[in-house]
Amino acid sequence: MPAVQETVERVKRIDVDQYRYGFETLIDSEKAPKGLSEEIVKFISQKKNEPAWMLQWRLEAYRRWLTMTEPTWARVEYPKIDFQDIYYYAAPKPKKTVTSLDEIDPEILKTYEKLGIPLREVAMLEGVEPKVGEEDPARRKIAVDAVFDSVSVATTFKAELKKAGVIFMPISEAIREHPELVQKYLGSVVPTSDNFYATLNSAVFSDGSFVYVPPGVRCPMELSTYFRINERNTGQFERTLIIADKGSYVSYLEGCTAPQRDENQLHAAVVELVALDDAEIKYSTVQNWYPGNSEGKGGIYNFVTKRGDCRGANSKISWTQVETGSAITWKYPSCILRGDNSSGEFYSIAISNGFQQVDSGTKMIHLGKNTSSRIISKGIAAGKSQNTYRGLVTAHRKATGARNFTACDSLLIGDKCGAHTVPYIEAKNSSATFEHEATTSKISEDVLFYCIQRGLSQEEAVGLVVNGFVKDVLQQLPMEFAVEAQKLISISLEGSVG
Amino acid sequence: MALLEVKDLKVRVEEREILHGLTLTVNEGEVHAIMGPNGSGKSTLSHVIAGKPGYEVTDGQILFKGEDLLEMDPEERAAKGVFLAFQYPVEIPGVATMTFLRTALNAQRKARGESEYSTPDFLKKVREVSKSLNIPQDMLKRGVNVGFSGGEKKRNEVLQMALFEPSLCILDEMDSGLDIDALRIAADGVNALRSPGRAMVVITHYQRLLNYIVPDFVHVMSKGRVVKSGDKELALELEASGYTQFEDAA
Ligand SMILES: Nc1ncnc2c1ncn2[C@@H]1O[C@H](COP(=O)(O)OP(=O)(O)OP(=O)(O)O)[C@@H](O)[C@H]1O
Ligand SMILES: [Mg+2]
């Protein structure tokens, strides 16, 4: 079935509002008191049963944070955030100690069901005979870690991953069970002092995912984490750490949603990736936080630091992102190309509609010899939104033979939105070859009318044209997510025309 | 039976009147040719019939199968059987021609309350039609009209026409940019679609096309009006004497 039509079908099924993840789950939760202090940092650490070194690490970050100010260089505008008016910790109150999926609050399970995220691995494992034409379910297995507000509520396929030697667990658990790995790598890509939001995250992060793939192992399934903010006035500060040891491979996907709320909510995550010699990490994001209503009220402030370190020779890190949600997005997944012959990729689709503001892009820092990077960015601005691509490509003095190719395309829908491209390019040695291409175009009335004359509605036509525009990037996503992303793109452009 | 009735149509574009009271009736099964100098309003007429935004109808009426066409959304007109082969077909990068054809066809069928084509049925149909039009399958995998030659674009229009089976086909200068062989292939494709229930309006500057697609009627448009109508002989006359004789009539 043509995806566009199916999308429109879906959109029609969503009543009043178009944000289909806007529901709220009514569960008891346990919160730390509002505001931030050393006491709160200690409270969080205690809740997580953390060892002393971890608390120390947090406190150092907290003290550092007190000396920092919010960055203002991005092309986004919002009222000043009162950091004392936020809850830094909220956990769904467990009925008792959770040891298996069956003991998780059924309300939470229902939430994930509504989101279409399979937390019940049994259903997939039993996996009745695949229908003709369908893939074998065993090959479509996806291990999921679900993070509800600040806490990981379920991780699936743990046993199977363990067999392969892959560690995939909430980071709070990893801190206790694999302290040597966490201590070695945490903060080694994004130091606690990195930037205002990363430092805040270091002080108060409550959960997130941890992945370690041992040498030579190809992770047997896609790993994914779904983040869900449920509580009111609660910040979400998750922390993800992925280590691909020598010669290993892992593909990881994160998805994010939140209920509709009139007030803005803060999300400040940190993701660190480490790829050792000959290792490859593919990290995909489908970000669909609540973007605010049609008047620009509410929505998530998404201030995220994501960075990958190609630490080993011949290593590779690839970021793919589909950003459709959030009131404000401030996000620059980057690669440090430290190892010789290492390569970094950034594929991005950033869509803004309504009053959304996106300032996103990447940094490719070439340090090793013969390193290469590739940036393909597709920005789509509709409604009254502002969409900025901000990119930095640098080659260090010793990074001989560094190569970069950048292509930034922006598409405008309507005439009340804006698209901006801010590229910084810096080569400190003469052997670097950097290529940069940028285009900005308006969605053409003639193209839309052509589609409409052939029977598509205005919205279907926009969806089709935009999906064509972003095709190069969509192809980078794991297959199933590509389909989901394609639908999401059409849904987020609802009401962008006419 | 009258398929299309354009009555005393007045149309403005950006405050300027382009069509000044145009009347044209096309019955089922007929082929009408419209000729006329550049800027006389031929494409404007075709756009207004298809429902392109940006045109203001200030007076007159268009009936399609007896219904008020101007009341319908353009996609509704398409589903009801109005097809316009564009003078300048656009490119849609990243959207495979095959995907486009299927999406459009199913959208139309759905609007008419018909079931969608199954994949094998659809593929079979596309293969048949594209073969008869000499369109290689490879071309259908490429983005809609992206990198197509002028002739290929026009053939792609005829392909869609054959696939959608509209009852009114408006062909806006389908002969422009076609070499002599391509012209014959495209014209054969159009002729194959001639049927008692279907009418065609063929806009062209050249009598040559009308040797291939032989019209029942020929109309001369000048300055936003139909100034003369006749049979196919009129086209030959025009070829010999040009449009100057109509300048005053308009
Ligand atoms: N969008 C527009 N804005 C302003 N004027 C327009 C617009 N579209 C058409 N016109 C004018 O309307 C007149 C008729 O144009 P139209 O394209 O219908 O002519 P045509 O008969 O199809 O010409 P040709 O044989 O060159 O294709 C022209 O003078 C043209 O400049
Ligand atoms: Mg014309």
Coordinates of C-alpha atoms in Angstrom, one line a residue, chain A residues 1-5 9 12 444-447 449-458 460 464-465 467-469 471, chain B residues 50-52 74-75 78 82-84 86 90-95 100 103-104 106-108 110 116 145 157 160 164:
Chain A
M1 CA 0.0 0.0 0.0
P2 CA 1.5 3.3 -0.9
A3 CA 2.8 4.8 2.2
V4 CA 1.4 8.2 1.6
Q5 CA -2.1 7.1 1.4
E9 CA -5.5 7.3 6.6
K12 CA -7.6 10.8 9.8
S444 CA 6.9 24.2 -6.0
E445 CA 3.2 24.9 -6.6
D446 CA 3.6 23.4 -10.0
V447 CA 4.9 20.1 -8.6
F449 CA -0.5 20.7 -8.7
Y450 CA 0.9 18.0 -10.9
C451 CA 0.4 15.5 -8.1
I452 CA -3.0 16.8 -7.4
Q453 CA -4.1 16.7 -11.0
R454 CA -3.2 13.0 -10.8
G455 CA -5.6 12.5 -7.9
L456 CA -3.6 13.2 -4.7
S457 CA -4.9 15.6 -2.1
Q458 CA -2.8 18.6 -1.2
E460 CA -0.8 13.6 0.1
L464 CA 5.0 12.5 -1.4
V465 CA 7.2 15.4 -2.5
N467 CA 9.4 11.9 1.2
G468 CA 11.1 12.1 -2.2
F469 CA 13.2 15.0 -0.9
K471 CA 14.9 9.7 0.4
Chain B
A50 CA -8.1 21.0 -14.2
G51 CA -8.5 23.3 -11.2
K52 CA -5.1 24.8 -10.9
P74 CA -8.8 19.5 -8.4
E75 CA -8.2 16.0 -7.1
A78 CA -9.1 13.9 -11.5
V82 CA -10.4 14.9 -16.0
F83 CA -6.9 14.4 -17.1
L84 CA -4.4 17.1 -18.2
F86 CA 0.9 19.1 -19.1
V90 CA 7.5 18.7 -13.7
E91 CA 10.2 16.6 -12.1
I92 CA 9.7 15.0 -8.7
P93 CA 13.1 14.0 -7.3
G94 CA 13.3 11.0 -5.1
V95 CA 9.8 9.7 -6.0
F100 CA 3.9 7.8 -8.1
T103 CA -0.1 6.1 -5.4
A104 CA -2.0 8.3 -7.8
N106 CA -5.1 4.1 -6.0
A107 CA -5.9 7.6 -4.7
Q108 CA -8.3 8.0 -7.7
K110 CA -10.3 5.1 -3.7
E116 CA -7.1 -0.7 -4.8
N145 CA 10.5 12.8 -15.0
E157 CA 2.2 11.8 -19.7
Q160 CA -0.5 8.0 -17.1
F164 CA -5.9 6.3 -15.3

